[in-house]
Coordinates of C-alpha atoms in Angstrom, one line a residue:
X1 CA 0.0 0.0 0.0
X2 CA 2.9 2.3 0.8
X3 CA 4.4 1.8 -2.3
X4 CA 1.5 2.0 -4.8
X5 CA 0.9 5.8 -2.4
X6 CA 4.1 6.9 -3.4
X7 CA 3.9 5.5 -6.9
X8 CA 0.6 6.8 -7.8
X9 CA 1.7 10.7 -6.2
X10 CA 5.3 10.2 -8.6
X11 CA 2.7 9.5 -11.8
X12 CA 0.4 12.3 -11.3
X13 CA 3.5 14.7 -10.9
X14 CA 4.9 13.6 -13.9
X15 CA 1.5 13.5 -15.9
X16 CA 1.0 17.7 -14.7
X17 CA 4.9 18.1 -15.6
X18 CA 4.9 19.2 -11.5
X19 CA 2.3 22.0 -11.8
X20 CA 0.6 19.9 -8.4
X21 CA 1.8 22.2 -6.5
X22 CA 0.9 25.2 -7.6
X23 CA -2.5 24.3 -7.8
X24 CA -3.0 22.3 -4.3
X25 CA -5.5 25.8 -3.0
X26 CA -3.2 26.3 -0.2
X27 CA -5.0 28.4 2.5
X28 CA -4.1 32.0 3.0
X29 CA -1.6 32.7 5.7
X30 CA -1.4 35.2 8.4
X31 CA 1.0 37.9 8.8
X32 CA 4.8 37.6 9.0
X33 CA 4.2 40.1 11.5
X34 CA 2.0 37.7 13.4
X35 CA 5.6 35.8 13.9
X36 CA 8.2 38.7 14.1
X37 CA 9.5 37.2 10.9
X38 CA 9.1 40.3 8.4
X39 CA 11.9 40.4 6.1
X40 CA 13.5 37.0 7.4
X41 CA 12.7 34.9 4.2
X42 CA 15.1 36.8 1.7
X43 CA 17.8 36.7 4.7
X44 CA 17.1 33.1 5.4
X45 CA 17.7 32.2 1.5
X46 CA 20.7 33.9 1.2
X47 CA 22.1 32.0 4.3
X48 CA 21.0 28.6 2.6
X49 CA 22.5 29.4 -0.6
X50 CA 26.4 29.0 1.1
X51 CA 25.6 26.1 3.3
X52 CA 27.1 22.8 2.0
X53 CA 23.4 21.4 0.1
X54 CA 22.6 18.2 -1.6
X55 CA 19.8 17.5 -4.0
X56 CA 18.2 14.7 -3.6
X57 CA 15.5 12.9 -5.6
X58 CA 12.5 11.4 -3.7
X59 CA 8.9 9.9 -4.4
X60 CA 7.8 13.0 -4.0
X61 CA 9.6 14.9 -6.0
X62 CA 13.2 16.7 -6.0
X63 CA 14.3 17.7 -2.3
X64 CA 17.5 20.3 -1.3
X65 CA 18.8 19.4 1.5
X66 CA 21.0 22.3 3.2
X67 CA 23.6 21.5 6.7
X68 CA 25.6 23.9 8.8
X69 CA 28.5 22.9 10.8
X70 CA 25.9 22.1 13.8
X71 CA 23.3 20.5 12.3
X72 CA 20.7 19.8 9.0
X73 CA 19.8 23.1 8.5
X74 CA 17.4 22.7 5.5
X75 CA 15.1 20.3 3.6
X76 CA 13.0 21.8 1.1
X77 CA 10.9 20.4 -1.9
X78 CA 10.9 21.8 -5.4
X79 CA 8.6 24.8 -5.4
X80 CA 7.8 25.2 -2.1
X81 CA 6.1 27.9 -0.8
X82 CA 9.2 29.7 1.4
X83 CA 11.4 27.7 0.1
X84 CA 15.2 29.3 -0.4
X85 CA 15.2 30.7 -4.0
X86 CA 18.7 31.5 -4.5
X87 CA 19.9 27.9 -2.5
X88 CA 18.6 26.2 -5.4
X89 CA 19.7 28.6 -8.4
X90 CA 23.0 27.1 -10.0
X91 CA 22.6 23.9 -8.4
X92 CA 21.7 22.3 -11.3
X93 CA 20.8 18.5 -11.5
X94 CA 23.7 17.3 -9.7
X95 CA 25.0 17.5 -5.9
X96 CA 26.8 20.2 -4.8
X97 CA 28.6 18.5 -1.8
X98 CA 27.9 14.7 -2.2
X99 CA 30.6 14.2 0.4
X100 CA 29.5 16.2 3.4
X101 CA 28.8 13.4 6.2
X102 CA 25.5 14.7 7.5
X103 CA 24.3 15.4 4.2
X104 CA 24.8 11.4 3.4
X105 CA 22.9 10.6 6.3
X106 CA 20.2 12.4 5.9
X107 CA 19.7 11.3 2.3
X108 CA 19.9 7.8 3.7
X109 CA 18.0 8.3 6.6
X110 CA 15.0 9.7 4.0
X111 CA 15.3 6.9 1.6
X112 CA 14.6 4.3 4.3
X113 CA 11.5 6.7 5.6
X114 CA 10.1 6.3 1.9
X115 CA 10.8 2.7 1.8
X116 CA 9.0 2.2 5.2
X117 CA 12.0 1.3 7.2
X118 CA 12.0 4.4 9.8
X119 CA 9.4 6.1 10.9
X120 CA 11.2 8.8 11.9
X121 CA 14.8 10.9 12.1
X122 CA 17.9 10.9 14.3
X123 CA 20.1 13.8 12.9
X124 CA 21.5 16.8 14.4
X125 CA 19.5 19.8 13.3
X126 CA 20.1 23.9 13.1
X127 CA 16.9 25.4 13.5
X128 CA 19.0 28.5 14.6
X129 CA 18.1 30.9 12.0
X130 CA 14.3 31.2 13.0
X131 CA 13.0 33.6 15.3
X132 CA 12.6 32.9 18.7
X133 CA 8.8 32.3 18.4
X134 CA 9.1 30.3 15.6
X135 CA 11.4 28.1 16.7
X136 CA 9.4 26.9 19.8
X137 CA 6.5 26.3 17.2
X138 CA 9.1 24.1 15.2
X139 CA 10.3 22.5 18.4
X140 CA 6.6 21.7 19.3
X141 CA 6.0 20.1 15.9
X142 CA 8.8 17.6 16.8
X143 CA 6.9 15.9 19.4
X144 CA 3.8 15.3 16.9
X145 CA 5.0 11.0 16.6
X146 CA 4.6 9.7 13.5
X147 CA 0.7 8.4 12.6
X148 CA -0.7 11.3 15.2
X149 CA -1.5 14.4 13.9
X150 CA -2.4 17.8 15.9
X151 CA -4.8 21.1 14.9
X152 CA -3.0 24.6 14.7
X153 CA -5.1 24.9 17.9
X154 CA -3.6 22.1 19.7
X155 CA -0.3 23.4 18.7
X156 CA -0.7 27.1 19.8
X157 CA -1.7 25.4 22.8
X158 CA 1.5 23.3 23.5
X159 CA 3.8 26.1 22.8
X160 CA 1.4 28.4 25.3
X161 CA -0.1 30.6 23.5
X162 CA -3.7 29.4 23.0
X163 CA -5.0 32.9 21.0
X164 CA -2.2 32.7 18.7
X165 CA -3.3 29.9 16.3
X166 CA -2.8 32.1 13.2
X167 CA 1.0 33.0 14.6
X168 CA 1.6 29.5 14.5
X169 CA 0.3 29.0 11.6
X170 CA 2.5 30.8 9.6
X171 CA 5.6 29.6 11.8
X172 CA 4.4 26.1 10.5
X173 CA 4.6 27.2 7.1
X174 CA 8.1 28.2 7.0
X175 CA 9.8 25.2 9.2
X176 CA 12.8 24.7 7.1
X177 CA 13.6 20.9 7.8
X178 CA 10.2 19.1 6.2
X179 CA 9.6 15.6 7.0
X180 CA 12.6 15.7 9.4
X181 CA 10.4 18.5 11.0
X182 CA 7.2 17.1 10.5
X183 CA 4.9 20.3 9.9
X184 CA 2.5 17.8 7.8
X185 CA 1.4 16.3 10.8
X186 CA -0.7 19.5 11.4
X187 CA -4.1 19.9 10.7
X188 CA -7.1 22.2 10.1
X189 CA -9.7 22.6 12.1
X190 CA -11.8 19.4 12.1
X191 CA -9.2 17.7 11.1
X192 CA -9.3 19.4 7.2
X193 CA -5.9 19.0 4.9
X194 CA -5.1 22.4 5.1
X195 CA -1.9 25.2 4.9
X196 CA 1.1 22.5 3.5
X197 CA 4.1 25.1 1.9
X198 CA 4.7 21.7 0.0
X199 CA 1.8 20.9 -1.1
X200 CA -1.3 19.4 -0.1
X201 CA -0.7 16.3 -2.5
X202 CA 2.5 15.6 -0.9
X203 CA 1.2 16.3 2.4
X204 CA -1.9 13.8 1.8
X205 CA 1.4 11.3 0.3
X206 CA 3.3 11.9 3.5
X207 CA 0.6 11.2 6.4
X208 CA -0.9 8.1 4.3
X209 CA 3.0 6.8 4.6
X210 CA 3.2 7.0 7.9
X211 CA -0.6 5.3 8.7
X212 CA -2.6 8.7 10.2
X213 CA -5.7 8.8 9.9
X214 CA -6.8 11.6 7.6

C-alpha cells in the first residue's frame, strides 16, 4: 500500500509536468508580523545558498537538503512555498557537496523513511536561523509522533499561547527541515488537509506513509 501511495503521487507529478503544486489551494496565511519574521525569508535564502546542500531525488519529487556545521539546517521540496530561492539557483541536476557526512545521512535516513523502514529521524539539526517564536513552534511540531496528527489549535496550545493559532500557523509554514520536522502532521480545524508550503498532494502522500488517519 505504501508503495502504490508513493507511486501513484510520482505519476500524477509527472502527468502535470509538476504544476501539483501550484495548484493544491493552499489556505491563506497570516501575517509575517504575526511571527516577528518580516523580512526574514530573503535573509534566510541567502544563508542557505552558502551552506554545503545536496539535492536529492525522492517519491515526491526533487528535495534540497542544506547542513551547517551544527546541524541539517534545511530540507525543502521543489517549489515550495518559502522555500530558499537562491539555494537552489546554479545547483543544477547534480549534488553540490555529495561528500559532506550529515548530508549522506540524511539522504539515507530519507530513503529508508520512503521505503517504510524508519518512521522517523535521528540527525542533528540547526533550527537557529528562526526567530525565537518560531522556533518553539518548530520544536513543538517535533513531538507530533509519527501516525498522530495535531490542529494549529492544539499546537498554539502546546507552545502556550492558546489565541495565537494564526501565529503559528505561519511559523508552521516556514519550518525549514520538512519531513525531518514534520509540519505535515498538522491539521485544520476538524481535522481538514489544510496550509502545507509543500503541497497538499505531498502532504496527503506523507501522512498516508506514515498510517494517520486523515
Amino acid at each position: 500500500m505504501r508503495q502504490v501511495i508513493l507511486t501513484n503521487m510520482l505519476m500524477r507529478r509527472r502527468q502535470t509536468g509538476g504544476a501539483a503544486v501550484a495548484r493544491t489551494g493552499l489556505t491563506a496565511e497570516p501575517s509575517l508580523a504575526e511571527t516577528g519574521a518580516a523580512g526574514h525569508g530573503a535573509s534566510v535564502s541567502l544563508w542557505a545558498a552558502h551552506l554545503p546542500r545536496h539535492l536529492l531525488v525522492t517519491p515526491l519529487g526533487r528535495v534540497l537538503l542544506a547542513a551547517s556545521d551544527t546541524g541539517l539546517a534545511g530540507l525543502w521540496f521543489e517549489g515550495q512555498r518559502h522555500g530558499p530561492l537562491a539555494a537552489w539557483r546554479g545547483l543544477g541536476h547534480q549534488p553540490a557537496h555529495p561528500r559532506h557526512a550529515l548530508l549522506q545521512a540524511a539522504e539515507a535516513q530519507l530513503q529508508d523513511y520512503f521505503a517504510g523502514r524508519r518512521p522517523g529521524f535521528d540527525l542533528p539539526l540547526d533550527l537557529s536561523h528562526g526567530t525565537p517564536f518560531q522556533r518553539q513552534v518548530w520544536q513543538a511540531l517535533r513531538n507530533i509522533p509519527p501516525g498522530h496528527t495535531a490542529s494549529y489549535a492544539e499546537l498554539a496550545s502546546r507552545v502556550g499561547a492558546p489565541q495565537a493559532a494564526r501565529a503559528v500557523g505561519a511559523a508552521v509554514g516556514r519550518n525549514p527541515v520538512s519531513i525531518v520536522v514534520p509540519c505535515h502532521r498538522v491539521l485544520g480545524a476538524g481535522g481538514a488537509l489544510t496550509g502545507y508550503a509543500g503541497g497538499l498532494d505531498r502532504k496527503r502522500a506523507l501522512l498516508a506513509l506514515e498510517g494517520a488517519a486523515i
